[in-house]
Amino acid sequence: MDLAEIADWVVAFVEANRVWAAPIVFVLAFGESLAFLSLLFPATVMLVGIGALIGAADLPFWPIALAAMAGACLGDAISYWIGWKYGHRLSGVWPFTKQPDLLPRGMRFFERWGTLSVFFGRFFGPVRAAITVVAGTFKMPLAKFAAATLASAPIWAIGLLAPGAFGIKLFFG
């Protein structure tokens, strides 16, 4: 089963089981934000599809958007903790052994942008997988990390869900 088939299945499941929309979006956002899982779990397409479903099926926007924000923040927090706990030893662990430039690229991005790297990293797929781990590795102060994550998660979640949710209503509503 390829990514398109999985995305179609998830969106169809949410359409048939509306009550599961927020929990599924939470899991998708969590998987997309968790350092190692995000490389296997490209949920962006599914989140955009669910955004369109919000508009087409008249699902409640804010509970689903809040679930996406919470999932993203939890995924970031766990990734940060992994970086804090294991640090540079992670370069010898999958996926960094399969993509050896991923961690150094995240480190360069972090060294250049500091706290802003966590904020901006959420919006750049290739960096998103590593930047929260790098922030933990470099022992970024937790308050700065939390501020950057809490500021970027709502923009990211709304940016993925709102075009479909409100675009459908605007053009077809």
PDB file of C-alpha atoms in Angstrom:
ATOM      1  CA  MET A   1       0.000   0.000   0.000  1.00  0.00           C
ATOM      2  CA  ASP A   2       1.524   3.319  -1.040  1.00  0.00           C
ATOM      3  CA  LEU A   3       1.219   6.698   0.678  1.00  0.00           C
ATOM      4  CA  ALA A   4      -1.683   7.857  -1.502  1.00  0.00           C
ATOM      5  CA  GLU A   5      -3.694   4.733  -0.680  1.00  0.00           C
ATOM      6  CA  ILE A   6      -2.987   5.119   3.038  1.00  0.00           C
ATOM      7  CA  ALA A   7      -3.965   8.794   2.926  1.00  0.00           C
ATOM      8  CA  ASP A   8      -7.191   7.950   1.089  1.00  0.00           C
ATOM      9  CA  TRP A   9      -7.989   5.219   3.614  1.00  0.00           C
ATOM     10  CA  VAL A  10      -7.380   7.519   6.618  1.00  0.00           C
ATOM     11  CA  VAL A  11      -9.494  10.326   5.169  1.00  0.00           C
ATOM     12  CA  ALA A  12     -12.289   7.862   4.294  1.00  0.00           C
ATOM     13  CA  PHE A  13     -12.145   6.418   7.810  1.00  0.00           C
ATOM     14  CA  VAL A  14     -12.435   9.877   9.364  1.00  0.00           C
ATOM     15  CA  GLU A  15     -15.343  10.687   7.052  1.00  0.00           C
ATOM     16  CA  ALA A  16     -17.165   7.522   8.138  1.00  0.00           C
ATOM     17  CA  ASN A  17     -16.234   7.912  11.812  1.00  0.00           C
ATOM     18  CA  ARG A  18     -16.460  11.631  12.563  1.00  0.00           C
ATOM     19  CA  VAL A  19     -16.001  11.138  16.302  1.00  0.00           C
ATOM     20  CA  TRP A  20     -12.476   9.844  15.605  1.00  0.00           C
ATOM     21  CA  ALA A  21     -11.378  12.942  13.671  1.00  0.00           C
ATOM     22  CA  ALA A  22      -9.610  14.719  16.550  1.00  0.00           C
ATOM     23  CA  PRO A  23      -7.857  11.621  17.964  1.00  0.00           C
ATOM     24  CA  ILE A  24      -6.672  10.588  14.505  1.00  0.00           C
ATOM     25  CA  VAL A  25      -5.398  14.098  13.781  1.00  0.00           C
ATOM     26  CA  PHE A  26      -3.595  14.058  17.147  1.00  0.00           C
ATOM     27  CA  VAL A  27      -1.839  10.794  16.201  1.00  0.00           C
ATOM     28  CA  LEU A  28      -0.979  12.073  12.713  1.00  0.00           C
ATOM     29  CA  ALA A  29       0.482  15.332  14.047  1.00  0.00           C
ATOM     30  CA  PHE A  30       2.353  13.439  16.769  1.00  0.00           C
ATOM     31  CA  GLY A  31       3.832  11.022  14.222  1.00  0.00           C
ATOM     32  CA  GLU A  32       4.761  13.867  11.881  1.00  0.00           C
ATOM     33  CA  SER A  33       6.572  15.653  14.737  1.00  0.00           C
ATOM     34  CA  LEU A  34       8.326  12.721  16.424  1.00  0.00           C
ATOM     35  CA  ALA A  35      11.925  12.667  15.250  1.00  0.00           C
ATOM     36  CA  PHE A  36      12.369   9.103  14.032  1.00  0.00           C
ATOM     37  CA  LEU A  37       8.780   8.296  13.208  1.00  0.00           C
ATOM     38  CA  SER A  38       8.307  11.380  11.044  1.00  0.00           C
ATOM     39  CA  LEU A  39      10.531   9.910   8.342  1.00  0.00           C
ATOM     40  CA  LEU A  40       8.255   6.882   8.052  1.00  0.00           C
ATOM     41  CA  PHE A  41       5.038   8.688   8.821  1.00  0.00           C
ATOM     42  CA  PRO A  42       4.532  11.527   6.348  1.00  0.00           C
ATOM     43  CA  ALA A  43       1.159  12.669   7.653  1.00  0.00           C
ATOM     44  CA  THR A  44       1.071  16.066   5.948  1.00  0.00           C
ATOM     45  CA  VAL A  45      -0.977  14.769   3.008  1.00  0.00           C
ATOM     46  CA  MET A  46      -3.468  13.152   5.361  1.00  0.00           C
ATOM     47  CA  LEU A  47      -3.799  16.301   7.465  1.00  0.00           C
ATOM     48  CA  VAL A  48      -4.479  18.396   4.367  1.00  0.00           C
ATOM     49  CA  GLY A  49      -7.079  15.827   3.269  1.00  0.00           C
ATOM     50  CA  ILE A  50      -8.737  15.928   6.667  1.00  0.00           C
ATOM     51  CA  GLY A  51      -8.749  19.723   6.405  1.00  0.00           C
ATOM     52  CA  ALA A  52     -10.767  19.402   3.202  1.00  0.00           C
ATOM     53  CA  LEU A  53     -13.026  16.913   4.935  1.00  0.00           C
ATOM     54  CA  ILE A  54     -13.636  19.427   7.740  1.00  0.00           C
ATOM     55  CA  GLY A  55     -15.082  21.800   5.169  1.00  0.00           C
ATOM     56  CA  ALA A  56     -16.930  19.204   3.102  1.00  0.00           C
ATOM     57  CA  ALA A  57     -18.445  17.233   5.988  1.00  0.00           C
ATOM     58  CA  ASP A  58     -18.937  20.196   8.301  1.00  0.00           C
ATOM     59  CA  LEU A  59     -16.667  18.805  11.030  1.00  0.00           C
ATOM     60  CA  PRO A  60     -15.791  21.160  13.902  1.00  0.00           C
ATOM     61  CA  PHE A  61     -12.558  22.965  13.026  1.00  0.00           C
ATOM     62  CA  TRP A  62     -11.191  24.020  16.425  1.00  0.00           C
ATOM     63  CA  PRO A  63     -11.253  20.682  18.285  1.00  0.00           C
ATOM     64  CA  ILE A  64      -9.461  19.054  15.350  1.00  0.00           C
ATOM     65  CA  ALA A  65      -6.957  21.923  15.032  1.00  0.00           C
ATOM     66  CA  LEU A  66      -6.276  21.786  18.791  1.00  0.00           C
ATOM     67  CA  ALA A  67      -5.664  18.033  18.503  1.00  0.00           C
ATOM     68  CA  ALA A  68      -3.119  18.696  15.739  1.00  0.00           C
ATOM     69  CA  MET A  69      -1.396  21.337  17.867  1.00  0.00           C
ATOM     70  CA  ALA A  70      -1.261  19.037  20.899  1.00  0.00           C
ATOM     71  CA  GLY A  71       0.080  16.106  18.871  1.00  0.00           C
ATOM     72  CA  ALA A  72       2.767  18.295  17.298  1.00  0.00           C
ATOM     73  CA  CYS A  73       3.851  19.659  20.685  1.00  0.00           C
ATOM     74  CA  LEU A  74       4.011  16.193  22.263  1.00  0.00           C
ATOM     75  CA  GLY A  75       6.043  14.821  19.348  1.00  0.00           C
ATOM     76  CA  ASP A  76       8.437  17.749  19.633  1.00  0.00           C
ATOM     77  CA  ALA A  77       8.762  17.334  23.397  1.00  0.00           C
ATOM     78  CA  ILE A  78       9.641  13.648  23.156  1.00  0.00           C
ATOM     79  CA  SER A  79      12.119  14.342  20.350  1.00  0.00           C
ATOM     80  CA  TYR A  80      13.728  17.084  22.458  1.00  0.00           C
ATOM     81  CA  TRP A  81      13.996  14.684  25.407  1.00  0.00           C
ATOM     82  CA  ILE A  82      15.605  12.030  23.174  1.00  0.00           C
ATOM     83  CA  GLY A  83      18.187  14.574  22.031  1.00  0.00           C
ATOM     84  CA  TRP A  84      18.783  15.752  25.607  1.00  0.00           C
ATOM     85  CA  LYS A  85      19.233  12.197  26.894  1.00  0.00           C
ATOM     86  CA  TYR A  86      21.238  10.629  24.065  1.00  0.00           C
ATOM     87  CA  GLY A  87      22.860  13.616  22.372  1.00  0.00           C
ATOM     88  CA  HIS A  88      25.586  13.001  19.810  1.00  0.00           C
ATOM     89  CA  ARG A  89      25.321   9.216  20.236  1.00  0.00           C
ATOM     90  CA  LEU A  90      22.254   9.414  17.989  1.00  0.00           C
ATOM     91  CA  SER A  91      24.469   9.799  14.910  1.00  0.00           C
ATOM     92  CA  GLY A  92      25.054   6.030  15.139  1.00  0.00           C
ATOM     93  CA  VAL A  93      21.331   5.208  15.221  1.00  0.00           C
ATOM     94  CA  TRP A  94      18.793   4.793  12.422  1.00  0.00           C
ATOM     95  CA  PRO A  95      17.632   6.973  10.630  1.00  0.00           C
ATOM     96  CA  PHE A  96      20.797   9.029  10.990  1.00  0.00           C
ATOM     97  CA  THR A  97      22.938   6.108   9.796  1.00  0.00           C
ATOM     98  CA  LYS A  98      20.830   5.832   6.614  1.00  0.00           C
ATOM     99  CA  GLN A  99      20.763   9.611   6.094  1.00  0.00           C
ATOM    100  CA  PRO A 100      24.106  10.710   7.529  1.00  0.00           C
ATOM    101  CA  ASP A 101      23.634  14.351   6.495  1.00  0.00           C
ATOM    102  CA  LEU A 102      20.321  14.727   8.363  1.00  0.00           C
ATOM    103  CA  LEU A 103      21.768  15.346  11.830  1.00  0.00           C
ATOM    104  CA  PRO A 104      24.657  17.608  10.687  1.00  0.00           C
ATOM    105  CA  ARG A 105      22.192  19.602   8.543  1.00  0.00           C
ATOM    106  CA  GLY A 106      19.950  20.035  11.599  1.00  0.00           C
ATOM    107  CA  MET A 107      22.962  21.080  13.679  1.00  0.00           C
ATOM    108  CA  ARG A 108      24.030  23.703  11.149  1.00  0.00           C
ATOM    109  CA  PHE A 109      20.469  25.008  10.989  1.00  0.00           C
ATOM    110  CA  PHE A 110      20.322  25.153  14.801  1.00  0.00           C
ATOM    111  CA  GLU A 111      23.711  26.840  15.138  1.00  0.00           C
ATOM    112  CA  ARG A 112      22.681  29.483  12.625  1.00  0.00           C
ATOM    113  CA  TRP A 113      19.173  30.226  13.895  1.00  0.00           C
ATOM    114  CA  GLY A 114      19.135  29.120  17.564  1.00  0.00           C
ATOM    115  CA  THR A 115      15.666  29.273  19.096  1.00  0.00           C
ATOM    116  CA  LEU A 116      14.164  30.339  15.787  1.00  0.00           C
ATOM    117  CA  SER A 117      15.386  27.049  14.264  1.00  0.00           C
ATOM    118  CA  VAL A 118      12.814  25.166  16.339  1.00  0.00           C
ATOM    119  CA  PHE A 119      10.098  27.561  15.216  1.00  0.00           C
ATOM    120  CA  PHE A 120      11.066  27.534  11.511  1.00  0.00           C
ATOM    121  CA  GLY A 121      12.107  23.877  11.502  1.00  0.00           C
ATOM    122  CA  ARG A 122       8.484  22.807  11.864  1.00  0.00           C
ATOM    123  CA  PHE A 123       7.754  24.172   8.384  1.00  0.00           C
ATOM    124  CA  PHE A 124      10.677  22.479   6.582  1.00  0.00           C
ATOM    125  CA  GLY A 125      10.186  18.746   6.223  1.00  0.00           C
ATOM    126  CA  PRO A 126      13.826  17.742   5.822  1.00  0.00           C
ATOM    127  CA  VAL A 127      14.869  19.685   8.939  1.00  0.00           C
ATOM    128  CA  ARG A 128      11.767  18.912  11.031  1.00  0.00           C
ATOM    129  CA  ALA A 129      12.925  15.326  11.539  1.00  0.00           C
ATOM    130  CA  ALA A 130      16.142  16.424  13.233  1.00  0.00           C
ATOM    131  CA  ILE A 131      15.802  19.930  14.659  1.00  0.00           C
ATOM    132  CA  THR A 132      13.979  19.054  17.887  1.00  0.00           C
ATOM    133  CA  VAL A 133      16.499  16.285  18.582  1.00  0.00           C
ATOM    134  CA  VAL A 134      19.318  18.742  17.878  1.00  0.00           C
ATOM    135  CA  ALA A 135      17.766  21.296  20.256  1.00  0.00           C
ATOM    136  CA  GLY A 136      17.846  18.670  22.986  1.00  0.00           C
ATOM    137  CA  THR A 137      21.370  17.586  22.048  1.00  0.00           C
ATOM    138  CA  PHE A 138      22.585  21.171  22.414  1.00  0.00           C
ATOM    139  CA  LYS A 139      20.731  21.448  25.742  1.00  0.00           C
ATOM    140  CA  MET A 140      18.594  24.349  24.540  1.00  0.00           C
ATOM    141  CA  PRO A 141      16.849  25.822  27.594  1.00  0.00           C
ATOM    142  CA  LEU A 142      13.469  24.133  27.998  1.00  0.00           C
ATOM    143  CA  ALA A 143      11.593  27.440  28.270  1.00  0.00           C
ATOM    144  CA  LYS A 144      12.964  28.636  24.915  1.00  0.00           C
ATOM    145  CA  PHE A 145      12.246  25.288  23.302  1.00  0.00           C
ATOM    146  CA  ALA A 146       8.691  25.254  24.654  1.00  0.00           C
ATOM    147  CA  ALA A 147       8.078  28.831  23.518  1.00  0.00           C
ATOM    148  CA  ALA A 148       9.238  28.063  19.967  1.00  0.00           C
ATOM    149  CA  THR A 149       7.203  24.854  19.805  1.00  0.00           C
ATOM    150  CA  LEU A 150       4.083  26.416  21.285  1.00  0.00           C
ATOM    151  CA  ALA A 151       4.346  29.322  18.846  1.00  0.00           C
ATOM    152  CA  SER A 152       4.889  27.215  15.720  1.00  0.00           C
ATOM    153  CA  ALA A 153       2.429  24.374  16.349  1.00  0.00           C
ATOM    154  CA  PRO A 154      -0.747  26.494  15.970  1.00  0.00           C
ATOM    155  CA  ILE A 155       0.515  28.118  12.764  1.00  0.00           C
ATOM    156  CA  TRP A 156       1.487  24.722  11.339  1.00  0.00           C
ATOM    157  CA  ALA A 157      -1.784  23.027  12.319  1.00  0.00           C
ATOM    158  CA  ILE A 158      -4.002  25.833  11.088  1.00  0.00           C
ATOM    159  CA  GLY A 159      -1.898  26.172   7.933  1.00  0.00           C
ATOM    160  CA  LEU A 160      -2.490  22.516   7.061  1.00  0.00           C
ATOM    161  CA  LEU A 161      -6.149  22.269   8.033  1.00  0.00           C
ATOM    162  CA  ALA A 162      -7.637  25.689   7.282  1.00  0.00           C
ATOM    163  CA  PRO A 163      -7.188  25.871   3.481  1.00  0.00           C
ATOM    164  CA  GLY A 164      -9.331  22.797   2.969  1.00  0.00           C
ATOM    165  CA  ALA A 165     -11.689  23.506   5.823  1.00  0.00           C
ATOM    166  CA  PHE A 166     -12.493  27.047   4.833  1.00  0.00           C
ATOM    167  CA  GLY A 167     -11.668  26.850   1.136  1.00  0.00           C
ATOM    168  CA  ILE A 168     -14.320  24.189   0.581  1.00  0.00           C
ATOM    169  CA  LYS A 169     -16.911  26.358   2.340  1.00  0.00           C
ATOM    170  CA  LEU A 170     -15.788  29.488   0.505  1.00  0.00           C
ATOM    171  CA  PHE A 171     -15.923  27.975  -2.969  1.00  0.00           C
ATOM    172  CA  PHE A 172     -18.649  25.378  -2.584  1.00  0.00           C
ATOM    173  CA  GLY A 173     -20.538  26.433   0.548  1.00  0.00           C
TER     174      GLY A 173
END
